[in-house]
mmCIF file with all atom_site columns, C-alpha atoms in Angstrom:
data_model
loop_
_atom_site.group_PDB
_atom_site.id
_atom_site.type_symbol
_atom_site.label_atom_id
_atom_site.label_alt_id
_atom_site.label_comp_id
_atom_site.label_asym_id
_atom_site.label_entity_id
_atom_site.label_seq_id
_atom_site.pdbx_PDB_ins_code
_atom_site.Cartn_x
_atom_site.Cartn_y
_atom_site.Cartn_z
_atom_site.occupancy
_atom_site.B_iso_or_equiv
_atom_site.pdbx_formal_charge
_atom_site.auth_seq_id
_atom_site.auth_comp_id
_atom_site.auth_asym_id
_atom_site.auth_atom_id
_atom_site.pdbx_PDB_model_num
ATOM 1   C CA . GLN A 1 1   ? 11.126 14.781 17.275  1.00 0.00 ? 1   GLN A CA 1
ATOM 2   C CA . VAL A 1 2   ? 9.939  12.966 13.614  1.00 0.00 ? 2   VAL A CA 1
ATOM 3   C CA . GLN A 1 3   ? 11.778 13.546 10.297  1.00 0.00 ? 3   GLN A CA 1
ATOM 4   C CA . LEU A 1 4   ? 11.892 13.362 7.274   1.00 0.00 ? 4   LEU A CA 1
ATOM 5   C CA . VAL A 1 5   ? 14.570 12.609 4.905   1.00 0.00 ? 5   VAL A CA 1
ATOM 6   C CA . GLU A 1 6   ? 15.314 12.321 2.439   1.00 0.00 ? 6   GLU A CA 1
ATOM 7   C CA . SER A 1 7   ? 18.402 11.186 0.186   1.00 0.00 ? 7   SER A CA 1
ATOM 8   C CA . GLY A 1 8   ? 18.948 9.961  -4.036  1.00 0.00 ? 8   GLY A CA 1
ATOM 9   C CA . GLY A 1 9   ? 18.775 12.618 -6.140  1.00 0.00 ? 9   GLY A CA 1
ATOM 10  C CA . GLY A 1 10  ? 21.782 14.039 -7.770  1.00 0.00 ? 10  GLY A CA 1
ATOM 11  C CA . LEU A 1 11  ? 22.092 14.836 -11.680 1.00 0.00 ? 11  LEU A CA 1
ATOM 12  C CA . VAL A 1 12  ? 21.801 13.427 -14.545 1.00 0.00 ? 12  VAL A CA 1
ATOM 13  C CA . GLN A 1 13  ? 20.883 13.391 -18.249 1.00 0.00 ? 13  GLN A CA 1
ATOM 14  C CA . ALA A 1 14  ? 18.009 13.325 -20.118 1.00 0.00 ? 14  ALA A CA 1
ATOM 15  C CA . GLY A 1 15  ? 17.083 9.379  -20.582 1.00 0.00 ? 15  GLY A CA 1
ATOM 16  C CA . GLY A 1 16  ? 18.599 8.199  -17.460 1.00 0.00 ? 16  GLY A CA 1
ATOM 17  C CA . SER A 1 17  ? 17.003 7.678  -14.478 1.00 0.00 ? 17  SER A CA 1
ATOM 18  C CA . LEU A 1 18  ? 16.748 8.417  -10.165 1.00 0.00 ? 18  LEU A CA 1
ATOM 19  C CA . ARG A 1 19  ? 15.914 6.847  -7.441  1.00 0.00 ? 19  ARG A CA 1
ATOM 20  C CA . LEU A 1 20  ? 14.604 8.826  -4.612  1.00 0.00 ? 20  LEU A CA 1
ATOM 21  C CA . SER A 1 21  ? 14.263 7.258  -1.313  1.00 0.00 ? 21  SER A CA 1
ATOM 22  C CA . CYS A 1 22  ? 13.042 9.003  2.148   1.00 0.00 ? 22  CYS A CA 1
ATOM 23  C CA . THR A 1 23  ? 12.668 7.585  5.686   1.00 0.00 ? 23  THR A CA 1
ATOM 24  C CA . ALA A 1 24  ? 10.513 8.783  9.022   1.00 0.00 ? 24  ALA A CA 1
ATOM 25  C CA . SER A 1 25  ? 11.360 8.165  11.977  1.00 0.00 ? 25  SER A CA 1
ATOM 26  C CA . GLY A 1 26  ? 10.050 9.293  15.730  1.00 0.00 ? 26  GLY A CA 1
ATOM 27  C CA . SER A 1 27  ? 6.946  8.802  17.425  1.00 0.00 ? 27  SER A CA 1
ATOM 28  C CA . ILE A 1 28  ? 4.903  7.710  14.975  1.00 0.00 ? 28  ILE A CA 1
ATOM 29  C CA . VAL A 1 29  ? 1.585  5.865  16.108  1.00 0.00 ? 29  VAL A CA 1
ATOM 30  C CA . SER A 1 30  ? 0.348  5.272  12.446  1.00 0.00 ? 30  SER A CA 1
ATOM 31  C CA . ILE A 1 31  ? 1.269  6.895  8.744   1.00 0.00 ? 31  ILE A CA 1
ATOM 32  C CA . ASN A 1 32  ? -2.462 7.866  6.479   1.00 0.00 ? 32  ASN A CA 1
ATOM 33  C CA . GLY A 1 33  ? -0.246 8.441  4.039   1.00 0.00 ? 33  GLY A CA 1
ATOM 34  C CA . MET A 1 34  ? 3.079  9.520  2.614   1.00 0.00 ? 34  MET A CA 1
ATOM 35  C CA . GLY A 1 35  ? 4.573  11.194 -0.955  1.00 0.00 ? 35  GLY A CA 1
ATOM 36  C CA . TRP A 1 36  ? 6.656  12.999 -3.324  1.00 0.00 ? 36  TRP A CA 1
ATOM 37  C CA . TYR A 1 37  ? 6.259  16.176 -3.906  1.00 0.00 ? 37  TYR A CA 1
ATOM 38  C CA . ARG A 1 38  ? 9.038  19.115 -6.186  1.00 0.00 ? 38  ARG A CA 1
ATOM 39  C CA . GLN A 1 39  ? 8.535  22.372 -6.834  1.00 0.00 ? 39  GLN A CA 1
ATOM 40  C CA . ALA A 1 40  ? 10.533 23.734 -9.830  1.00 0.00 ? 40  ALA A CA 1
ATOM 41  C CA . PRO A 1 41  ? 11.640 27.468 -9.901  1.00 0.00 ? 41  PRO A CA 1
ATOM 42  C CA . GLY A 1 42  ? 9.332  29.853 -9.818  1.00 0.00 ? 42  GLY A CA 1
ATOM 43  C CA . LYS A 1 43  ? 6.465  27.486 -10.361 1.00 0.00 ? 43  LYS A CA 1
ATOM 44  C CA . GLN A 1 44  ? 5.179  26.519 -7.374  1.00 0.00 ? 44  GLN A CA 1
ATOM 45  C CA . ARG A 1 45  ? 5.170  22.940 -4.795  1.00 0.00 ? 45  ARG A CA 1
ATOM 46  C CA . GLU A 1 46  ? 3.356  20.362 -7.010  1.00 0.00 ? 46  GLU A CA 1
ATOM 47  C CA . LEU A 1 47  ? 2.409  17.032 -6.475  1.00 0.00 ? 47  LEU A CA 1
ATOM 48  C CA . VAL A 1 48  ? 3.995  13.807 -7.459  1.00 0.00 ? 48  VAL A CA 1
ATOM 49  C CA . ALA A 1 49  ? 2.495  10.675 -6.494  1.00 0.00 ? 49  ALA A CA 1
ATOM 50  C CA . ALA A 1 50  ? 1.134  9.891  -3.064  1.00 0.00 ? 50  ALA A CA 1
ATOM 51  C CA . ILE A 1 51  ? 0.370  6.365  -1.543  1.00 0.00 ? 51  ILE A CA 1
ATOM 52  C CA . THR A 1 52  ? -2.160 5.793  0.585   1.00 0.00 ? 52  THR A CA 1
ATOM 53  C CA . SER A 1 53  ? -1.168 3.278  4.133   1.00 0.00 ? 53  SER A CA 1
ATOM 54  C CA . GLY A 1 54  ? -3.785 0.856  2.464   1.00 0.00 ? 54  GLY A CA 1
ATOM 55  C CA . GLY A 1 55  ? -1.302 0.445  -0.599  1.00 0.00 ? 55  GLY A CA 1
ATOM 56  C CA . THR A 1 56  ? -3.268 2.934  -3.747  1.00 0.00 ? 56  THR A CA 1
ATOM 57  C CA . THR A 1 57  ? -1.267 4.986  -5.367  1.00 0.00 ? 57  THR A CA 1
ATOM 58  C CA . ASN A 1 58  ? -1.997 8.209  -7.574  1.00 0.00 ? 58  ASN A CA 1
ATOM 59  C CA . TYR A 1 59  ? 0.796  9.948  -9.802  1.00 0.00 ? 59  TYR A CA 1
ATOM 60  C CA . ALA A 1 60  ? 0.342  13.261 -11.219 1.00 0.00 ? 60  ALA A CA 1
ATOM 61  C CA . ASP A 1 61  ? -0.541 12.780 -15.850 1.00 0.00 ? 61  ASP A CA 1
ATOM 62  C CA . SER A 1 62  ? 3.326  14.076 -16.099 1.00 0.00 ? 62  SER A CA 1
ATOM 63  C CA . VAL A 1 63  ? 5.191  11.358 -14.612 1.00 0.00 ? 63  VAL A CA 1
ATOM 64  C CA . LYS A 1 64  ? 2.438  8.216  -15.608 1.00 0.00 ? 64  LYS A CA 1
ATOM 65  C CA . GLY A 1 65  ? 4.105  5.311  -16.844 1.00 0.00 ? 65  GLY A CA 1
ATOM 66  C CA . ARG A 1 66  ? 7.374  6.978  -15.582 1.00 0.00 ? 66  ARG A CA 1
ATOM 67  C CA . PHE A 1 67  ? 7.199  7.232  -11.284 1.00 0.00 ? 67  PHE A CA 1
ATOM 68  C CA . THR A 1 68  ? 6.727  4.711  -9.604  1.00 0.00 ? 68  THR A CA 1
ATOM 69  C CA . ILE A 1 69  ? 6.153  4.892  -5.952  1.00 0.00 ? 69  ILE A CA 1
ATOM 70  C CA . SER A 1 70  ? 6.362  2.835  -3.384  1.00 0.00 ? 70  SER A CA 1
ATOM 71  C CA . ARG A 1 71  ? 6.229  1.978  0.800   1.00 0.00 ? 71  ARG A CA 1
ATOM 72  C CA . VAL A 1 72  ? 8.592  0.040  3.024   1.00 0.00 ? 72  VAL A CA 1
ATOM 73  C CA . ASN A 1 73  ? 6.347  0.274  5.498   1.00 0.00 ? 73  ASN A CA 1
ATOM 74  C CA . ALA A 1 74  ? 8.588  -1.983 8.694   1.00 0.00 ? 74  ALA A CA 1
ATOM 75  C CA . LYS A 1 75  ? 11.496 0.538  8.042   1.00 0.00 ? 75  LYS A CA 1
ATOM 76  C CA . LYS A 1 76  ? 8.891  3.296  7.428   1.00 0.00 ? 76  LYS A CA 1
ATOM 77  C CA . THR A 1 77  ? 9.674  4.789  4.236   1.00 0.00 ? 77  THR A CA 1
ATOM 78  C CA . VAL A 1 78  ? 8.245  4.778  1.083   1.00 0.00 ? 78  VAL A CA 1
ATOM 79  C CA . ASP A 1 79  ? 10.451 5.690  -2.612  1.00 0.00 ? 79  ASP A CA 1
ATOM 80  C CA . LEU A 1 80  ? 10.736 7.033  -5.787  1.00 0.00 ? 80  LEU A CA 1
ATOM 81  C CA . GLN A 1 81  ? 11.794 5.465  -8.893  1.00 0.00 ? 81  GLN A CA 1
ATOM 82  C CA . MET A 1 82  ? 12.627 7.956  -11.420 1.00 0.00 ? 82  MET A CA 1
ATOM 83  C CA . ASN A 1 83  ? 12.532 6.522  -15.589 1.00 0.00 ? 83  ASN A CA 1
ATOM 84  C CA . SER A 1 84  ? 12.857 8.758  -18.497 1.00 0.00 ? 84  SER A CA 1
ATOM 85  C CA . LEU A 1 85  ? 13.532 11.577 -16.626 1.00 0.00 ? 85  LEU A CA 1
ATOM 86  C CA . LYS A 1 86  ? 13.420 15.018 -18.811 1.00 0.00 ? 86  LYS A CA 1
ATOM 87  C CA . PRO A 1 87  ? 14.844 17.907 -18.128 1.00 0.00 ? 87  PRO A CA 1
ATOM 88  C CA . ASP A 1 88  ? 11.049 19.591 -16.978 1.00 0.00 ? 88  ASP A CA 1
ATOM 89  C CA . ASP A 1 89  ? 11.903 17.174 -13.865 1.00 0.00 ? 89  ASP A CA 1
ATOM 90  C CA . THR A 1 90  ? 14.625 18.966 -12.239 1.00 0.00 ? 90  THR A CA 1
ATOM 91  C CA . ALA A 1 91  ? 13.097 20.250 -9.833  1.00 0.00 ? 91  ALA A CA 1
ATOM 92  C CA . VAL A 1 92  ? 13.847 20.431 -5.432  1.00 0.00 ? 92  VAL A CA 1
ATOM 93  C CA . TYR A 1 93  ? 11.402 16.642 -4.097  1.00 0.00 ? 93  TYR A CA 1
ATOM 94  C CA . TYR A 1 94  ? 10.098 16.958 -0.773  1.00 0.00 ? 94  TYR A CA 1
ATOM 95  C CA . CYS A 1 95  ? 9.064  13.901 0.656   1.00 0.00 ? 95  CYS A CA 1
ATOM 96  C CA . ASN A 1 96  ? 6.060  14.844 3.000   1.00 0.00 ? 96  ASN A CA 1
ATOM 97  C CA . ALA A 1 97  ? 3.623  12.068 5.738   1.00 0.00 ? 97  ALA A CA 1
ATOM 98  C CA . ASP A 1 98  ? 0.165  11.990 7.392   1.00 0.00 ? 98  ASP A CA 1
ATOM 99  C CA . LEU A 1 99  ? 1.244  11.222 10.907  1.00 0.00 ? 99  LEU A CA 1
ATOM 100 C CA . ARG A 1 100 ? -0.342 10.879 13.473  1.00 0.00 ? 100 ARG A CA 1
ATOM 101 C CA . VAL A 1 101 ? 1.879  10.960 16.668  1.00 0.00 ? 101 VAL A CA 1
ATOM 102 C CA . PRO A 1 102 ? 1.369  11.564 20.312  1.00 0.00 ? 102 PRO A CA 1
ATOM 103 C CA . THR A 1 103 ? 0.915  15.553 21.668  1.00 0.00 ? 103 THR A CA 1
ATOM 104 C CA . ALA A 1 104 ? 1.828  17.110 24.773  1.00 0.00 ? 104 ALA A CA 1
ATOM 105 C CA . SER A 1 105 ? -0.980 19.180 26.387  1.00 0.00 ? 105 SER A CA 1
ATOM 106 C CA . ALA A 1 106 ? -3.123 20.567 29.597  1.00 0.00 ? 106 ALA A CA 1
ATOM 107 C CA . MET A 1 107 ? -4.805 18.049 28.693  1.00 0.00 ? 107 MET A CA 1
ATOM 108 C CA . GLY A 1 108 ? -2.638 15.221 29.207  1.00 0.00 ? 108 GLY A CA 1
ATOM 109 C CA . VAL A 1 109 ? -1.507 12.931 25.240  1.00 0.00 ? 109 VAL A CA 1
ATOM 110 C CA . THR A 1 110 ? -3.672 13.365 22.802  1.00 0.00 ? 110 THR A CA 1
ATOM 111 C CA . TYR A 1 111 ? -3.185 11.629 18.343  1.00 0.00 ? 111 TYR A CA 1
ATOM 112 C CA . LEU A 1 112 ? -3.313 14.299 16.171  1.00 0.00 ? 112 LEU A CA 1
ATOM 113 C CA . TRP A 1 113 ? -2.819 13.670 12.986  1.00 0.00 ? 113 TRP A CA 1
ATOM 114 C CA . TYR A 1 114 ? 0.175  16.300 10.845  1.00 0.00 ? 114 TYR A CA 1
ATOM 115 C CA . ASP A 1 115 ? 2.021  16.822 8.277   1.00 0.00 ? 115 ASP A CA 1
ATOM 116 C CA . TYR A 1 116 ? 5.408  16.852 7.744   1.00 0.00 ? 116 TYR A CA 1
ATOM 117 C CA . TRP A 1 117 ? 7.919  17.724 5.630   1.00 0.00 ? 117 TRP A CA 1
ATOM 118 C CA . GLY A 1 118 ? 11.554 16.973 4.451   1.00 0.00 ? 118 GLY A CA 1
ATOM 119 C CA . GLN A 1 119 ? 14.231 19.076 3.638   1.00 0.00 ? 119 GLN A CA 1
ATOM 120 C CA . GLY A 1 120 ? 14.642 18.506 0.019   1.00 0.00 ? 120 GLY A CA 1
ATOM 121 C CA . THR A 1 121 ? 16.958 16.228 -2.159  1.00 0.00 ? 121 THR A CA 1
ATOM 122 C CA . PRO A 1 122 ? 17.921 18.644 -5.332  1.00 0.00 ? 122 PRO A CA 1
ATOM 123 C CA . VAL A 1 123 ? 17.944 16.312 -9.031  1.00 0.00 ? 123 VAL A CA 1
ATOM 124 C CA . THR A 1 124 ? 18.134 18.013 -11.864 1.00 0.00 ? 124 THR A CA 1
ATOM 125 C CA . VAL A 1 125 ? 18.089 16.338 -15.327 1.00 0.00 ? 125 VAL A CA 1
ATOM 126 C CA . SER A 1 126 ? 20.367 17.989 -18.163 1.00 0.00 ? 126 SER A CA 1
ATOM 127 C CA . SER A 1 127 ? 18.939 17.403 -21.539 1.00 0.00 ? 127 SER A CA 1
#
């Protein structure tokens, strides 16, 4: 029942801004970290920004100074504020979360860490 739902993507001109939001729902015991990845046509998926449960952040060099990642722990939400957007930022952006979830097995209920992904939200930056 765990889901990650993203919103906020769209079309914007170079120099503009967008704010992406991702909310996790379901039987989540704890969150180790959440972040955003992106994948452009013909390219590999790459890390954009991530934030740990303790608030430590890291960013891809290409977005430092332009993007800001933040969390609202009570809502299990991670946001990505994207400013000064460039055409090279065009990609599908995916929310990622490292979650501890209950898992049923022959041994009973155990609590396992697992990576979850959202469906992706497209961002297009025109020149």
